[in-house]
Amino acid sequence: MTGTTKEPAVNGTPTPRRNSSGLRRDLELLEILGSPEAVAGGGLGVNKVAEITGRDKAQVSRTLATLAEAGLVSRDPESLLYTLGHSLYALAARTTEARMVSAAAQYLKRVSAATHETTHLCVLRGGTVLTLKSEMSNHTYRALGWEGVSVDAWSTSAGRVLVSDWDDAALKDWYDTHTAEAKAGVRPDRQDLSPLALQAGQSPSTGDLTSKIQTFEDLRAEINLIRRQGYAVVDEEFELGVVGVSAPVYDFKQRVVAAFNVSAPKQRFGRHLDQAGILAAKVARDFSVALGASANAEIRR
């Protein structure tokens, strides 16, 4: 049987179902802009897209303009070439992170069971670290759970790990931008942590703290250490009496996409930081392989 598919009748009048061909044609344009040719050339112009699809140039132009309004594609104002847009990448990142959070649970439990301490899965958000998931320790006195909380990246072991595969130019630009924002009190990427509101350089409960990262050179030296040993350590730089270690999680492109963090009171955990760092790095590597990374992945630089 052929013909137009109908929706159920409304007041006795059949309503045509919206044809999905329009969506398929939009998706075709997105696939073309994601092709190796488009990526290698820095995008494609309307004429080229119309040529590849065999569609009318004016129609392609209108469709791309609509997709650009939604942020699904982006048009360079000088070259007039179209590329995939920020909204599409943001949606993809959220989907990837959602799967990563679900898959990370068993690995976080392994680290927490071995160390008997709270373990976190962290990602980078601009100049801050966001905790996506925590596996709490069974100690009565333990580090806080930070799910959904953002903190200054350069003050934490997780933040330093998350930028440890960046080159010096990208690292300096990131550091200069976000430390300037922090000093000016302008933090678009930082959440309100009330009632644990964090002021720049302060503990949530105990006052002023001093980070060993005071300059870009300090950060670069710390990054080099992380690359050599495979994990990062902090000692009362974010919260007095609390220490922690972090190790990198890689994706299939061998890039650092997350960090495993273990944090605990210094009086109990301070003598075991290197052991915990080695363990966290091993379990994070196992998780990375599950995400598609090479078993021999190393921090790129």
mmCIF file of N, CA and C in Angstrom, residues 96-112 119-123 132-135 249 258-260 283-284 286-288 290-291:
data_model
loop_
_atom_site.group_PDB
_atom_site.id
_atom_site.type_symbol
_atom_site.label_atom_id
_atom_site.label_comp_id
_atom_site.label_asym_id
_atom_site.label_seq_id
_atom_site.Cartn_x
_atom_site.Cartn_y
_atom_site.Cartn_z
ATOM 1 N N THR A 96 28.656 11.874 25.270
ATOM 2 C CA THR A 96 29.855 11.112 25.604
ATOM 3 C C THR A 96 30.076 11.087 27.102
ATOM 4 N N GLU A 97 29.910 12.230 27.752
ATOM 5 C CA GLU A 97 30.115 12.294 29.194
ATOM 6 C C GLU A 97 29.086 11.462 29.944
ATOM 7 N N ALA A 98 27.838 11.445 29.454
ATOM 8 C CA ALA A 98 26.806 10.649 30.115
ATOM 9 C C ALA A 98 27.176 9.170 30.077
ATOM 10 N N ARG A 99 27.654 8.711 28.930
ATOM 11 C CA ARG A 99 28.082 7.307 28.818
ATOM 12 C C ARG A 99 29.306 7.057 29.686
ATOM 13 N N MET A 100 30.208 8.030 29.725
ATOM 14 C CA MET A 100 31.421 7.879 30.500
ATOM 15 C C MET A 100 31.104 7.766 31.989
ATOM 16 N N VAL A 101 30.167 8.578 32.473
ATOM 17 C CA VAL A 101 29.786 8.523 33.879
ATOM 18 C C VAL A 101 29.242 7.145 34.235
ATOM 19 N N SER A 102 28.381 6.618 33.372
ATOM 20 C CA SER A 102 27.803 5.303 33.629
ATOM 21 C C SER A 102 28.871 4.223 33.640
ATOM 22 N N ALA A 103 29.789 4.280 32.680
ATOM 23 C CA ALA A 103 30.824 3.248 32.566
ATOM 24 C C ALA A 103 31.879 3.365 33.657
ATOM 25 N N ALA A 104 32.039 4.563 34.227
ATOM 26 C CA ALA A 104 33.115 4.789 35.199
ATOM 27 C C ALA A 104 32.839 4.191 36.564
ATOM 28 N N ALA A 105 31.580 3.892 36.867
ATOM 29 C CA ALA A 105 31.207 3.489 38.226
ATOM 30 C C ALA A 105 32.054 2.342 38.758
ATOM 31 N N GLN A 106 32.202 1.280 37.976
ATOM 32 C CA GLN A 106 32.937 0.115 38.472
ATOM 33 C C GLN A 106 34.417 0.418 38.700
ATOM 34 N N TYR A 107 34.976 1.328 37.918
ATOM 35 C CA TYR A 107 36.390 1.679 38.067
ATOM 36 C C TYR A 107 36.606 2.586 39.283
ATOM 37 N N LEU A 108 35.679 3.514 39.494
ATOM 38 C CA LEU A 108 35.759 4.350 40.690
ATOM 39 C C LEU A 108 35.661 3.489 41.951
ATOM 40 N N LYS A 109 34.798 2.488 41.909
ATOM 41 C CA LYS A 109 34.656 1.593 43.062
ATOM 42 C C LYS A 109 35.947 0.816 43.316
ATOM 43 N N ARG A 110 36.641 0.438 42.245
ATOM 44 C CA ARG A 110 37.917 -0.274 42.414
ATOM 45 C C ARG A 110 38.927 0.586 43.154
ATOM 46 N N VAL A 111 39.017 1.854 42.752
ATOM 47 C CA VAL A 111 39.973 2.756 43.397
ATOM 48 C C VAL A 111 39.564 3.016 44.844
ATOM 49 N N SER A 112 38.285 3.264 45.064
ATOM 50 C CA SER A 112 37.805 3.548 46.410
ATOM 51 C C SER A 112 37.987 2.338 47.323
ATOM 52 N N THR A 119 36.587 8.752 45.866
ATOM 53 C CA THR A 119 37.136 8.826 44.516
ATOM 54 C C THR A 119 36.160 9.566 43.609
ATOM 55 N N HIS A 120 36.699 10.406 42.713
ATOM 56 C CA HIS A 120 35.860 11.240 41.854
ATOM 57 C C HIS A 120 36.236 11.065 40.379
ATOM 58 N N LEU A 121 35.238 11.264 39.507
ATOM 59 C CA LEU A 121 35.460 11.392 38.065
ATOM 60 C C LEU A 121 35.269 12.862 37.721
ATOM 61 N N CYS A 122 36.311 13.487 37.169
ATOM 62 C CA CYS A 122 36.308 14.938 36.937
ATOM 63 C C CYS A 122 36.565 15.270 35.473
ATOM 64 N N VAL A 123 35.990 16.380 35.018
ATOM 65 C CA VAL A 123 36.233 16.894 33.670
ATOM 66 C C VAL A 123 36.524 18.389 33.762
ATOM 67 N N LEU A 132 31.829 14.905 38.005
ATOM 68 C CA LEU A 132 30.645 14.289 37.430
ATOM 69 C C LEU A 132 30.097 13.173 38.305
ATOM 70 N N LYS A 133 30.987 12.480 39.008
ATOM 71 C CA LYS A 133 30.537 11.337 39.813
ATOM 72 C C LYS A 133 31.522 11.101 40.943
ATOM 73 N N SER A 134 31.007 10.703 42.106
ATOM 74 C CA SER A 134 31.849 10.396 43.256
ATOM 75 C C SER A 134 31.497 9.035 43.821
ATOM 76 N N GLU A 135 32.509 8.325 44.271
ATOM 77 C CA GLU A 135 32.338 7.078 45.016
ATOM 78 C C GLU A 135 32.869 7.351 46.418
ATOM 79 N N VAL A 249 42.435 10.034 32.289
ATOM 80 C CA VAL A 249 41.606 9.114 31.510
ATOM 81 C C VAL A 249 41.666 9.560 30.063
ATOM 82 N N ALA A 258 39.239 13.092 30.959
ATOM 83 C CA ALA A 258 38.729 13.081 32.328
ATOM 84 C C ALA A 258 39.877 12.744 33.263
ATOM 85 N N ALA A 259 39.599 12.809 34.559
ATOM 86 C CA ALA A 259 40.596 12.450 35.558
ATOM 87 C C ALA A 259 39.937 11.675 36.680
ATOM 88 N N PHE A 260 40.636 10.668 37.183
ATOM 89 C CA PHE A 260 40.253 10.012 38.431
ATOM 90 C C PHE A 260 40.963 10.740 39.561
ATOM 91 N N VAL A 283 44.205 2.034 37.266
ATOM 92 C CA VAL A 283 42.774 1.824 37.049
ATOM 93 C C VAL A 283 42.244 2.794 35.989
ATOM 94 N N ALA A 284 42.744 4.028 35.988
ATOM 95 C CA ALA A 284 42.338 4.991 34.961
ATOM 96 C C ALA A 284 42.748 4.518 33.574
ATOM 97 N N ASP A 286 42.996 1.326 32.689
ATOM 98 C CA ASP A 286 42.047 0.262 32.347
ATOM 99 C C ASP A 286 40.733 0.854 31.845
ATOM 100 N N PHE A 287 40.282 1.917 32.493
ATOM 101 C CA PHE A 287 39.053 2.583 32.058
ATOM 102 C C PHE A 287 39.251 3.210 30.679
ATOM 103 N N SER A 288 40.420 3.784 30.445
ATOM 104 C CA SER A 288 40.720 4.388 29.148
ATOM 105 C C SER A 288 40.631 3.357 28.032
ATOM 106 N N ALA A 290 38.826 0.713 28.038
ATOM 107 C CA ALA A 290 37.406 0.429 27.847
ATOM 108 C C ALA A 290 36.730 1.501 26.996
ATOM 109 N N LEU A 291 37.277 2.730 27.027
ATOM 110 C CA LEU A 291 36.738 3.822 26.214
ATOM 111 C C LEU A 291 37.311 3.837 24.794
#
